[in-house]
Amino acid sequence: MPVTNPQLADKHLNARVNALLAKMTLEEKIGQLVQYSAGVPTGPATDRQNYATMIAAGEVGSLLNVGDAKTANMYQKIAVEQSRLHIPLIYGLDVIHGDRTVFPVPLGLAASFDPAMVKETARMAATEASADGVRWTFSPMVDIARDARWGRVVEGAGEDPYLGSAMARAYVHGYQGDRLSDPTSIAACVKHFAAYGAVTAGREYNAVDMSDVMLRQVYLPPYQAAIDAGAVTVMSSFNSLNGVPATADPYTLTQILRNEWGFQGFVVSDYHAVYELIDHGIALDSATAGQKAISAGLDMDMEGNVYHMRLAALVRDGQVPEATIDEAVRRILRVKFALGLFEHPYADDKAPAYVATPEKRALARQAAEESLVLLQNQAHLGQPKLLPIRPQVHTIALLGPFGDAQGEMLGSWSGKGNPADVVTLRTALEARMKATGGKVLYAQGTEILTQSETGFAAAIDAAKQSDLVLLTLGEDGPTMTGEAASRAHLGLPGNQEKLLEAVVATGKPVVLIVFSGRPLVLDWAAQHVSAIVEAWFPGIEAGPALTNILFGDVNPSGKLPVSFPYAMGQEPLYLSQLPTGRPAGDANLSHPPRNAAEKYLSRYIDVPNAPLFPFGHGLSYTEFNYAPVTLSAQQVSVAQLQGNAPALEASTDVRNAGAVAGTEVVQLYLRIRGASMEEPVRQLEGFQRVTLAPGETKHVTFSLGFPEMSFINAQSQRVVEPGTEYTVYIGGSSQATQSAQFNIVK
Ligand code: GLC
């Protein structure tokens, strides 16, 4: 059985766990399985007089949403000094893209294709959160999301399992550091297990139904990557999977997570999800809900009030073996011992208040710069490409509801982020233009969600007086993205599209800057606006990062982690689609188009199959040229693919053919043909960030082996098969054209 985190397998640690367990009463054991949310109005008076009483009695093992060291130490003191066995509490919090130093939302961080940088942001978040007594974050969220209607696309790394797995590892390593017992380490929590991103119709909390092949090929890899990276906790998801609610599913929680992956940490439910098994309809009462959840492998009940109130009777009535409780307690105690909570239970509540130091801002700015994606950059009325902004531009009109919005830049799940820490685009732009004698005309123009056009005139007037318009539009981060934020329309909310059309009608050159937590439908903008930048929600350094990119101080390198549609009706939309028996030959499908005029092809009659902006797309201010792909072999034998060692190298030369330095995300895609399964037209199996000076060429090599070449067969096994043909594509987006082929032989 693989050991996913040796720190949890340590013999001495487990001896301490078992010694403590042996002393515990049933109620004290159950107390370790109970988590409540601080600061939440208490439940029915009978349930919880107050936490202090319960903690002193050993009835609570964890609190979430305690955000400051003083409160954490107050409760911890009760647990450590007043409870009979002095077992410390573990504090959890949603530290999703930064704690106080708020970075771009995770979807934006994924657009950087820079796991090393993302790991640094997670490390910084861990040092800040742990200072407040938080030693456990409910992150990374690694749900693959291919339906832009789902609001939680923003919280993950997008549509692709390879990119998602790379980001999952980065967050886990950043949060947990080298040693969990380091006081600045925080336990990662891989969520939401499993396949929450595939909710039917993109509707929040909805059911998920898919084949085991799809589950294992697309949705499970990032969870497994996080577990293999050493993540010590997992959170079950709200959805049901193939008819079984994930919070009480022995297939995912025990068979896959424990028996196949060897996970030794613990599983916490999502908020109140144990109790909601009643709403799912698999329990007629909370006792049954508790019995099904604990038996399936759900160790800790977050705010469900079920384990606390029902488990003891279930054990005494013989409906739940005490051994089941013991194993859940062991898993939780392992993590508490590994974190060193018994030795270091308290936070330093004398620590100085948070300051967004220059070092913190520098990382936040770098993260934001790398997350920005230049979607379009065309000439305007004979002028060269609009971006970077040329020195001749003297007056800039900054319009739209995001240009001077601080809180909006933090996006959703911004934790302890403080809007006052945000440097807006207006602030940064005015400072820059003042330094060069330029002028900024600011007009908000409209709200995010309104039909009122009272601000239009001032905005249009500013545009008319300007040499260039920066128009900031998008969706409202805190209310239109994240949890419980599914949208059935993916256009710009309110009357923003009308403002866009009115500003474009002035004939002035327009740069559209989009703030969103998901792909939006930007079809009209793509046809009428010269330059478009996807900014996601860039965090506290939004303004400086945007100005550095817009003026070319930093060359954009971001690439899309999700496909942007022409129309909402294309959703769910993603690169790695299956070819079908009647492929329509769209730009990003790999086989030669058949007679595109043919009617009877797999496509819509009113929009293309292809996305408006494809996965992996992102422009630069320079141009990267790709030489043909070369392979170290034309054939690979199955025998060479035992284990994970590389068996083949794919290379190309990348040249910076432009006049400015730039960083390119070189991407490698594979297509498999001749297999026992229909395989996607392309799937990402490698990426590297390569920085090139003007005129510089670099030889870029990817190593390919079983992990990259394998796929899930009809028996749910990960295999390679003799007689299959692989096409390797390498380029700057999923539309890469340079390719080469090899075969797998016996
Ligand atoms: C929420 C979210 C989950 C979060 C948890 C604790 O409902 O689904 O992602 O970690 O509750 O806040």
CSV table of N, CA and C and ligand atoms in Angstrom, one decimal, residues 64-65 94 96 138-139 141 152 155 191-192 196 205 235 238 269-271 302 413 483, ligand 1:
chain,number,residue,atom,x,y,z
A,64,LEU,N,-14.0,26.1,12.8
A,64,LEU,CA,-13.6,26.8,11.6
A,64,LEU,C,-14.1,28.3,11.7
A,65,ASN,N,-13.5,29.1,10.9
A,65,ASN,CA,-13.8,30.5,10.8
A,65,ASN,C,-13.4,31.3,12.1
A,94,ASP,N,-10.9,29.0,5.2
A,94,ASP,CA,-10.8,29.0,3.8
A,94,ASP,C,-9.7,30.0,3.3
A,96,ILE,N,-7.9,30.5,0.4
A,96,ILE,CA,-8.0,29.9,-0.9
A,96,ILE,C,-7.0,30.5,-1.9
A,138,PHE,N,-8.9,25.0,4.0
A,138,PHE,CA,-9.8,24.2,3.1
A,138,PHE,C,-9.4,24.6,1.6
A,139,SER,N,-8.2,24.1,1.3
A,139,SER,CA,-7.6,24.4,0.0
A,139,SER,C,-6.5,23.4,-0.2
A,141,MET,N,-8.7,23.7,-3.8
A,141,MET,CA,-9.9,23.2,-4.5
A,141,MET,C,-9.4,22.8,-5.9
A,152,ARG,N,-18.2,28.1,-9.3
A,152,ARG,CA,-17.0,27.7,-8.6
A,152,ARG,C,-15.8,27.4,-9.5
A,155,GLU,N,-12.6,28.9,-8.4
A,155,GLU,CA,-11.8,28.4,-7.2
A,155,GLU,C,-10.8,27.4,-7.6
A,191,LYS,N,-10.2,19.5,-2.0
A,191,LYS,CA,-11.6,19.5,-2.2
A,191,LYS,C,-12.0,19.8,-3.6
A,192,HIS,N,-13.3,19.5,-3.9
A,192,HIS,CA,-14.4,18.8,-3.1
A,192,HIS,C,-14.5,17.4,-3.7
A,196,TYR,N,-17.1,17.4,-8.1
A,196,TYR,CA,-18.2,18.5,-7.9
A,196,TYR,C,-18.3,19.4,-9.1
A,205,TYR,N,-24.6,22.6,-6.4
A,205,TYR,CA,-25.0,21.5,-5.5
A,205,TYR,C,-25.8,20.4,-6.3
A,235,MET,N,-11.8,17.1,1.8
A,235,MET,CA,-13.2,17.5,2.1
A,235,MET,C,-14.1,16.8,1.1
A,238,PHE,N,-20.6,18.3,-1.8
A,238,PHE,CA,-22.0,18.4,-1.6
A,238,PHE,C,-22.8,17.5,-2.5
A,269,SER,N,-16.4,16.7,6.2
A,269,SER,CA,-17.5,16.9,5.3
A,269,SER,C,-17.5,18.4,4.9
A,270,ASP,N,-18.2,18.7,3.8
A,270,ASP,CA,-18.5,20.1,3.6
A,270,ASP,C,-19.5,20.5,4.6
A,271,TYR,N,-19.7,21.8,4.6
A,271,TYR,CA,-20.5,22.5,5.6
A,271,TYR,C,-21.9,21.9,5.7
A,302,MET,N,-18.5,18.7,9.7
A,302,MET,CA,-18.5,20.1,9.7
A,302,MET,C,-19.9,20.7,9.9
A,413,TRP,N,-14.2,34.3,-1.9
A,413,TRP,CA,-13.3,33.5,-1.0
A,413,TRP,C,-12.0,34.3,-0.7
A,483,GLU,N,-19.2,30.1,-4.5
A,483,GLU,CA,-20.3,29.2,-4.1
A,483,GLU,C,-21.6,29.8,-4.3
B,1,GLC,C1,-18.5,25.9,2.0
B,1,GLC,C2,-17.7,25.4,0.8
B,1,GLC,C3,-16.4,24.8,1.1
B,1,GLC,C4,-15.8,25.6,2.3
B,1,GLC,C5,-16.6,25.2,3.5
B,1,GLC,C6,-16.1,25.9,4.7
B,1,GLC,O1,-19.8,25.5,1.9
B,1,GLC,O2,-18.4,24.5,-0.1
B,1,GLC,O3,-15.6,25.0,-0.1
B,1,GLC,O4,-14.4,25.1,2.5
B,1,GLC,O5,-18.0,25.5,3.3
B,1,GLC,O6,-16.3,27.3,4.6
